[in-house]
Coordinates of C-alpha atoms and ligand atoms in Angstrom, one line a residue:
X1038 CA 0.0 0.0 0.0
X1039 CA 1.2 3.5 -0.8
X1040 CA 1.9 5.5 2.4
X1041 CA 2.7 9.2 2.7
X1042 CA 5.8 10.3 4.6
X1043 CA 3.6 11.3 7.5
X1044 CA 2.0 7.9 7.6
X1045 CA 5.4 6.2 7.5
X1046 CA 6.5 8.3 10.5
X1047 CA 3.3 7.4 12.4
X1048 CA 4.1 3.7 11.8
X1049 CA 7.6 4.3 13.1
X1050 CA 6.1 5.5 16.4
X1051 CA 6.8 9.2 16.0
X1052 CA 3.2 10.0 17.3
X1053 CA 3.3 7.3 20.0
X1054 CA 3.1 3.5 20.2
X1055 CA -0.7 3.3 20.3
X1056 CA -1.2 5.4 17.2
X1057 CA 1.4 3.3 15.4
X1058 CA -0.3 0.1 16.3
X1059 CA -3.7 1.4 15.4
X1060 CA -2.4 2.5 12.0
X1061 CA -0.7 -0.8 11.5
X1062 CA -4.0 -2.7 11.8
X1063 CA -5.8 -0.3 9.5
X1064 CA -3.0 -0.7 6.9
X1065 CA -3.1 -4.5 7.2
X1066 CA -6.8 -4.7 6.8
X1067 CA -6.6 -2.3 3.9
X1068 CA -3.9 -4.4 2.2
X1069 CA -6.0 -7.5 2.6
X1070 CA -8.9 -5.8 0.9
X1071 CA -6.6 -4.5 -1.9
X1072 CA -6.7 -0.8 -1.0
X1073 CA -4.0 1.2 -2.7
X1074 CA -3.8 3.9 0.0
X1075 CA -5.3 5.4 3.1
X1076 CA -7.7 8.3 3.4
X1077 CA -7.9 10.8 6.2
X1078 CA -11.2 10.8 8.1
X1079 CA -12.9 13.7 9.8
X1080 CA -15.2 11.9 12.2
X1081 CA -15.7 8.4 13.6
X1082 CA -18.7 6.7 15.2
X1083 CA -18.0 3.7 17.3
X1084 CA -20.6 0.9 17.6
X1085 CA -20.2 -2.3 19.6
X1086 CA -19.9 -0.6 23.0
X1087 CA -22.8 -2.3 24.9
X1088 CA -21.4 -4.7 27.4
X1089 CA -24.5 -6.9 26.9
X1090 CA -23.4 -7.4 23.3
X1091 CA -19.5 -7.4 23.4
X1092 CA -18.9 -9.0 26.8
X1093 CA -15.5 -9.6 28.3
X1094 CA -13.6 -9.7 25.1
X1095 CA -14.9 -6.4 23.9
X1096 CA -14.3 -4.8 27.3
X1097 CA -10.7 -6.0 27.3
X1098 CA -10.1 -4.8 23.8
X1099 CA -11.3 -1.3 24.5
X1100 CA -9.7 -1.0 28.0
X1101 CA -6.3 -2.3 26.6
X1102 CA -6.5 0.3 23.8
X1103 CA -7.1 3.1 26.3
X1104 CA -4.4 1.8 28.7
X1105 CA -1.9 1.8 25.8
X1106 CA -2.3 5.5 25.7
X1107 CA -4.4 5.7 22.6
X1108 CA -6.2 8.9 21.9
X1109 CA -8.8 9.6 19.2
X1110 CA -7.4 11.8 16.4
X1111 CA -10.8 12.9 15.2
X1112 CA -14.1 13.8 16.9
X1113 CA -15.7 10.4 17.8
X1114 CA -19.2 9.6 18.9
X1115 CA -20.4 6.4 20.6
X1116 CA -23.4 4.1 20.0
X1117 CA -26.0 3.2 22.7
X1118 CA -25.0 1.1 25.8
X1119 CA -26.8 -1.6 27.6
X1120 CA -28.8 0.6 30.0
X1121 CA -29.9 4.1 30.8
X1122 CA -27.2 5.6 33.0
X1123 CA -29.9 7.1 35.3
X1124 CA -31.8 3.9 35.8
X1125 CA -29.9 0.7 35.8
X1126 CA -33.2 -1.0 36.0
X1127 CA -35.8 1.0 34.0
X1128 CA -39.0 -0.2 35.7
X1129 CA -39.5 -3.8 34.5
X1130 CA -37.5 -3.4 31.3
X1131 CA -33.8 -3.5 31.9
X1132 CA -32.4 -5.2 34.9
X1133 CA -28.7 -5.6 35.6
X1134 CA -26.3 -7.3 37.9
X1135 CA -24.1 -4.8 39.7
X1136 CA -21.0 -6.3 38.2
X1137 CA -22.4 -5.9 34.6
X1138 CA -23.2 -2.3 35.3
X1139 CA -19.6 -1.7 36.5
X1140 CA -18.2 -3.4 33.4
X1141 CA -20.4 -1.2 31.1
X1142 CA -19.1 1.9 33.0
X1143 CA -15.5 0.7 32.6
X1144 CA -16.1 0.6 28.8
X1145 CA -17.4 4.1 28.8
X1146 CA -14.5 5.4 31.0
X1147 CA -12.0 3.9 28.6
X1148 CA -13.8 5.4 25.6
X1149 CA -14.0 8.8 27.2
X1150 CA -10.4 8.7 28.3
X1151 CA -9.5 8.4 24.6
X1152 CA -11.6 11.4 23.8
X1153 CA -15.0 10.1 22.8
X1154 CA -18.0 12.3 23.0
X1155 CA -20.7 11.0 25.4
X1156 CA -23.3 10.7 22.7
X1157 CA -24.6 7.1 23.3
X1158 CA -26.8 7.2 20.2
X1159 CA -27.2 5.5 16.9
X1160 CA -28.2 8.8 15.3
X1161 CA -25.0 10.8 15.7
X1162 CA -26.1 13.0 12.9
X1163 CA -28.6 14.8 15.2
X1164 CA -26.0 15.6 17.8
X1165 CA -24.7 19.2 18.3
X1166 CA -21.0 18.2 18.3
X1167 CA -21.5 16.6 14.9
X1168 CA -23.5 19.4 13.4
X1169 CA -20.9 21.9 14.5
X1170 CA -18.2 20.1 12.6
X1171 CA -19.9 21.3 9.4
X1172 CA -18.7 18.3 7.4
X1173 CA -19.2 18.5 3.7
X1174 CA -20.5 16.0 1.2
X1175 CA -17.6 13.9 0.0
X1176 CA -15.8 14.0 3.3
X1177 CA -14.7 10.6 4.6
X1178 CA -15.6 9.3 8.0
X1179 CA -15.3 5.9 9.7
X1180 CA -18.7 4.9 11.1
X1181 CA -19.9 1.6 12.7
X1182 CA -23.6 1.2 13.3
X1183 CA -25.2 0.1 10.0
X1184 CA -28.3 2.5 10.2
X1185 CA -26.0 5.5 10.7
X1186 CA -23.7 4.3 7.9
X1187 CA -26.5 4.0 5.3
X1188 CA -27.8 7.5 6.5
X1189 CA -24.3 9.0 6.2
X1190 CA -23.7 7.8 2.6
X1191 CA -27.3 8.2 1.3
X1192 CA -28.4 11.5 2.8
X1193 CA -25.4 13.4 4.2
X1194 CA -23.1 12.5 1.3
X1195 CA -20.4 11.5 3.7
X1196 CA -18.3 8.5 2.7
X1197 CA -18.0 5.5 5.0
X1198 CA -17.8 1.8 4.8
X1199 CA -19.7 -0.3 7.3
X1200 CA -16.9 -0.5 9.8
X1201 CA -16.9 -3.0 12.6
X1202 CA -16.6 -1.5 16.1
X1203 CA -12.9 -2.2 16.5
X1204 CA -11.9 -0.8 13.1
X1205 CA -13.9 2.4 13.6
X1206 CA -12.0 2.7 17.0
X1207 CA -8.6 2.1 15.4
X1208 CA -9.3 4.3 12.4
X1209 CA -10.2 7.1 14.8
X1210 CA -7.0 6.7 16.7
X1211 CA -5.0 6.6 13.4
X1212 CA -7.1 9.4 11.9
X1213 CA -7.3 7.4 8.7
X1214 CA -9.0 4.5 7.1
X1215 CA -8.3 2.4 4.0
X1216 CA -9.3 4.0 0.7
X1217 CA -11.7 1.3 -0.4
X1218 CA -15.4 0.6 -1.0
X1219 CA -17.7 3.5 -0.3
X1220 CA -14.8 6.0 -0.2
X1221 CA -14.4 5.5 -4.0
X1222 CA -16.8 7.4 -6.3
X1223 CA -17.1 4.4 -8.6
X1224 CA -18.4 2.1 -5.9
X1225 CA -21.1 4.6 -5.1
X1226 CA -22.6 4.6 -8.6
X1227 CA -26.0 2.8 -8.7
X1228 CA -26.7 0.5 -11.6
X1229 CA -30.1 -0.9 -10.6
X1230 CA -33.2 1.1 -9.8
X1231 CA -36.2 -0.1 -7.7
X1232 CA -39.3 1.8 -8.6
X1233 CA -42.2 2.4 -6.3
X1234 CA -45.5 4.0 -7.5
X1235 CA -46.7 5.5 -4.2
X1236 CA -45.4 8.1 -1.8
X1237 CA -44.2 6.4 1.4
X1238 CA -45.2 8.5 4.4
X1239 CA -45.3 5.8 7.1
X1240 CA -42.2 4.7 9.1
X1241 CA -43.1 1.0 9.3
X1242 CA -44.0 0.8 5.6
X1243 CA -40.7 2.5 4.9
X1244 CA -38.9 -0.1 7.0
X1245 CA -40.5 -3.0 5.2
X1246 CA -39.7 -1.4 1.9
X1247 CA -36.1 -1.1 2.9
X1248 CA -36.0 -4.8 4.0
X1249 CA -37.5 -5.9 0.7
X1250 CA -35.1 -3.8 -1.3
X1251 CA -32.1 -5.1 0.6
X1252 CA -33.2 -8.7 0.1
X1253 CA -33.7 -8.2 -3.6
X1254 CA -30.6 -6.2 -4.5
X1255 CA -27.9 -8.6 -5.5
X1256 CA -26.1 -6.6 -8.2
X1257 CA -23.1 -4.3 -8.0
X1258 CA -23.2 -0.8 -6.6
X1259 CA -25.8 0.7 -4.3
X1260 CA -29.4 0.4 -5.3
X1261 CA -31.3 3.5 -6.5
X1262 CA -34.8 4.0 -5.1
X1263 CA -37.0 5.6 -7.7
X1264 CA -39.9 7.1 -5.8
X1265 CA -40.6 9.3 -2.8
X1266 CA -40.2 8.7 0.9
X1267 CA -41.6 11.7 2.8
X1268 CA -40.6 12.7 6.3
X1269 CA -37.7 12.4 8.6
X1270 CA -38.9 9.3 10.4
X1271 CA -39.9 7.2 7.3
X1272 CA -36.6 8.1 5.6
X1273 CA -34.6 7.0 8.7
X1274 CA -36.5 3.8 9.1
X1275 CA -36.1 3.0 5.5
X1276 CA -32.3 3.4 5.6
X1277 CA -32.0 1.6 8.9
X1278 CA -33.7 -1.5 7.5
X1279 CA -31.7 -1.4 4.3
X1280 CA -28.7 -1.8 6.6
X1281 CA -30.1 -4.8 8.6
X1282 CA -29.6 -7.7 6.2
X1283 CA -26.7 -8.1 3.8
X1284 CA -23.9 -5.5 3.5
X1285 CA -25.5 -2.5 1.8
X1286 CA -24.0 0.8 2.9
X1287 CA -26.0 3.2 0.7
X1288 CA -29.1 3.7 -1.3
X1289 CA -29.1 6.4 -4.0
X1290 CA -32.1 8.6 -3.5
X1291 CA -32.7 11.1 -6.4
X1292 CA -33.2 14.6 -5.0
X1293 CA -31.8 13.6 -1.6
X1294 CA -28.4 11.9 -2.1
X1295 CA -25.5 14.3 -2.6
X1296 CA -23.5 12.2 -5.0
X1297 CA -23.7 13.0 -8.7
X1298 CA -26.8 11.7 -10.5
X1299 CA -26.0 8.5 -12.3
X1300 CA -25.7 8.8 -16.0
X1301 CA -27.3 5.4 -16.8
X1302 CA -29.2 2.7 -15.0
X1303 CA -28.7 -0.8 -16.3
X1304 CA -31.7 -2.5 -14.8
X1305 CA -35.1 -1.6 -13.4
X1306 CA -37.3 -3.5 -11.0
X1307 CA -40.5 -2.7 -9.2
X1308 CA -41.5 -3.1 -5.6
X1309 CA -45.3 -2.9 -5.2
X1310 CA -47.2 -1.5 -2.3
X1311 CA -49.1 -4.8 -2.1
X1312 CA -45.8 -6.7 -1.3
X1313 CA -45.0 -4.2 1.4
X1314 CA -48.4 -4.4 2.9
X1315 CA -48.6 -8.2 2.8
X1316 CA -45.3 -8.5 4.6
X1317 CA -46.4 -5.9 7.2
X1318 CA -49.6 -7.8 7.7
X1319 CA -47.8 -11.1 8.3
X1320 CA -45.7 -9.5 11.0
X1321 CA -48.5 -7.6 12.7
X1322 CA -49.6 -8.3 16.3
X1323 CA -52.5 -10.7 16.7
X1324 CA -53.4 -9.6 20.2
X1325 CA -52.2 -7.5 23.1
X1326 CA -48.5 -7.2 23.9
X1327 CA -46.5 -6.4 27.0
X1328 CA -44.5 -3.5 25.6
X1329 CA -44.8 -1.0 22.8
X1330 CA -41.5 0.2 21.6
X1331 CA -40.7 3.3 19.4
X1332 CA -37.3 4.8 18.9
X1333 CA -35.1 2.5 16.8
X1334 CA -33.0 4.2 15.6
X1335 CA -33.2 6.9 18.3
X1336 CA -35.8 9.6 17.7
X1337 CA -35.0 13.2 16.9
X1338 CA -36.3 16.0 19.1
X1339 CA -39.0 16.9 16.5
X1340 CA -40.3 13.3 16.3
X1341 CA -40.2 13.0 20.1
X1342 CA -42.3 16.1 20.5
X1343 CA -44.9 14.9 18.0
X1344 CA -45.2 11.6 19.9
X1345 CA -45.7 13.4 23.2
X1346 CA -48.8 15.0 21.9
X1347 CA -50.1 11.8 20.4
X1348 CA -49.6 9.2 23.1
X1349 CA -52.3 8.6 25.7
X1350 CA -52.0 7.4 29.3
X1351 CA -52.0 3.6 29.2
X1352 CA -51.9 0.4 31.1
X1353 CA -49.5 -1.1 28.5
X1354 CA -45.9 -0.2 28.9
X1355 CA -44.8 2.2 26.2
X1356 CA -41.1 2.8 25.8
X1357 CA -39.4 5.5 23.7
X1358 CA -35.6 5.6 23.2
X1359 CA -33.6 8.7 22.4
X1360 CA -30.0 10.0 22.9
X1361 CA -29.1 11.7 26.2
X1362 CA -28.8 15.0 24.3
X1363 CA -32.3 14.8 22.8
X1364 CA -33.6 13.8 26.2
X1365 CA -32.0 16.8 27.9
X1366 CA -33.6 19.2 25.3
X1367 CA -36.9 17.4 25.7
X1368 CA -36.7 17.8 29.4
X1369 CA -35.9 21.5 29.2
X1370 CA -39.1 21.9 27.1
X1371 CA -41.2 20.0 29.7
X1372 CA -41.9 17.2 27.3
X1373 CA -40.5 14.4 29.4
X1374 CA -42.7 15.5 32.3
X1375 CA -45.7 15.3 30.1
X1376 CA -44.8 11.7 29.2
X1377 CA -44.2 10.8 32.9
X1378 CA -47.7 11.9 33.7
X1379 CA -48.9 9.5 31.0
X1380 CA -46.7 6.8 32.5
X1381 CA -44.7 6.5 29.2
X1382 CA -41.1 5.4 29.8
X1383 CA -38.3 7.1 28.1
X1384 CA -34.8 5.6 28.1
X1385 CA -31.8 7.5 26.9
X1386 CA -28.5 6.2 25.5
X1387 CA -29.8 2.7 25.2
X1388 CA -32.4 0.6 23.3
X1389 CA -34.2 -2.7 23.7
X1390 CA -31.9 -4.4 21.3
X1391 CA -28.6 -3.7 23.0
X1392 CA -30.0 -4.1 26.5
X1393 CA -30.8 -7.3 28.5
X1394 CA -34.5 -6.9 27.7
X1395 CA -34.7 -10.1 25.8
X1396 CA -34.1 -12.1 29.0
X1397 CA -37.4 -11.0 30.5
X1398 CA -39.6 -13.0 28.2
X1399 CA -42.0 -10.1 27.4
X1400 CA -43.7 -9.6 24.0
X1401 CA -43.2 -6.4 22.0
X1402 CA -44.8 -4.4 19.2
X1403 CA -42.7 -1.9 17.4
X1404 CA -42.9 0.4 14.4
X1405 CA -39.2 -0.3 13.5
X1406 CA -38.3 -3.1 11.2
X1407 CA -34.7 -3.0 12.5
X1408 CA -35.9 -3.5 16.1
X1409 CA -38.3 -6.2 14.9
X1410 CA -35.5 -8.0 13.1
X1411 CA -32.9 -8.0 16.0
X1412 CA -35.4 -8.7 18.8
X1413 CA -36.7 -11.6 16.8
X1414 CA -33.2 -12.9 16.5
X1415 CA -32.8 -12.7 20.2
X1416 CA -35.8 -14.9 20.7
X1417 CA -38.3 -12.1 21.7
X1418 CA -41.9 -12.5 20.7
X1419 CA -42.0 -9.3 18.6
X1420 CA -44.5 -7.8 16.1
X1421 CA -44.4 -5.0 13.6
X1422 CA -47.1 -2.3 13.4
X1423 CA -47.5 1.2 12.1
X1424 CA -47.1 4.0 14.6
X1425 CA -50.8 4.9 14.3
X1426 CA -51.8 1.3 15.1
X1427 CA -49.4 1.1 18.0
X1428 CA -51.0 4.3 19.4
X1429 CA -54.5 2.8 19.0
X1430 CA -53.3 -0.3 20.9
X1431 CA -52.5 1.9 23.9
X1432 CA -55.6 4.2 23.8
Ligands
F3S650 FE1 -30.2 2.2 17.5 FE2 -30.6 0.1 19.0 FE3 -32.0 0.5 16.8 S1 -28.7 1.0 18.6 S2 -30.6 1.5 15.5 S3 -32.1 1.8 18.6 S4 -31.1 -1.4 17.5

């Protein structure tokens, strides 16, 4: 691999042992993939930080890295962890042994000692620290968390591969990643278009559409979606479920994506509304459930505010998940208090999927295809339903 003088010096240890080791791994992985050079990154987002998911091996890796003196070279945000730091046991939904809580906190301490921002969210693009960076389309970043990666490439015009948690960490320390995959314009050129003949305005419909598109897309390059998805929530749910199965890192969305319009499309296929609706119907709840879950990926402040006005007081547990930053803003506006009065639970910096929720044996209905997919995989009895139908279930 071609290395600049500066990169050679880093490898020689001129900027410290830890940075040299981090760069060495990035170079090795890049060489294995056939990358010709490295590319500097402007931001990193680290996933795989929930102790529930990464266990002892993950804790050791992150702690060892911090103990070796590693520091992040670029602003770095962090994905959700296994519980809300204010309630280790959110009433009836997350329950932890003291030792697991301590281990999660050790992971956070290690990340923060290297310079990570305490974001604890899978939607880093809503965070102030990220918005203040004023990144430009075409800038390269190293993000883990598939939903955020697909959003970054498809909507923000940032360039990132779907990095595993450890590689995003090491790339952040090295300040670089391999110039490969989604960092190359050629790899971002769609060749197949999927046409839809209706305007998608519903989050759950958008999620199912994303799952069908990802399942069907086998050809090279990212798929292009020819049709409209309206609204922040539906767009985010669509992109999150595109990232669930397979290895897609981008969907080209005409009028939204910041990459150059493709000159030619080689193949066109259709996805019908009937297909989407019949899949959604198949996954719908057949009776009452224990928990209603909204907030995968984490909600924006605007979406949170809309829900506050729509949700009624209920016997069924309703859980919303957001980032700590969105929670703090919502609290300042009195929104969390309104939800407390309705006995709606709000957890920040975590979610049902990365927590120990699956162990409780409770059933769930959610509007998020991604949450549906992963909770199902963990053995939870889970159903998918449109937000409006979930809200009817609680009223
Ligand atoms: Fe985020 Fe958890 Fe969903 S990390 S994308 S809320 S599975």
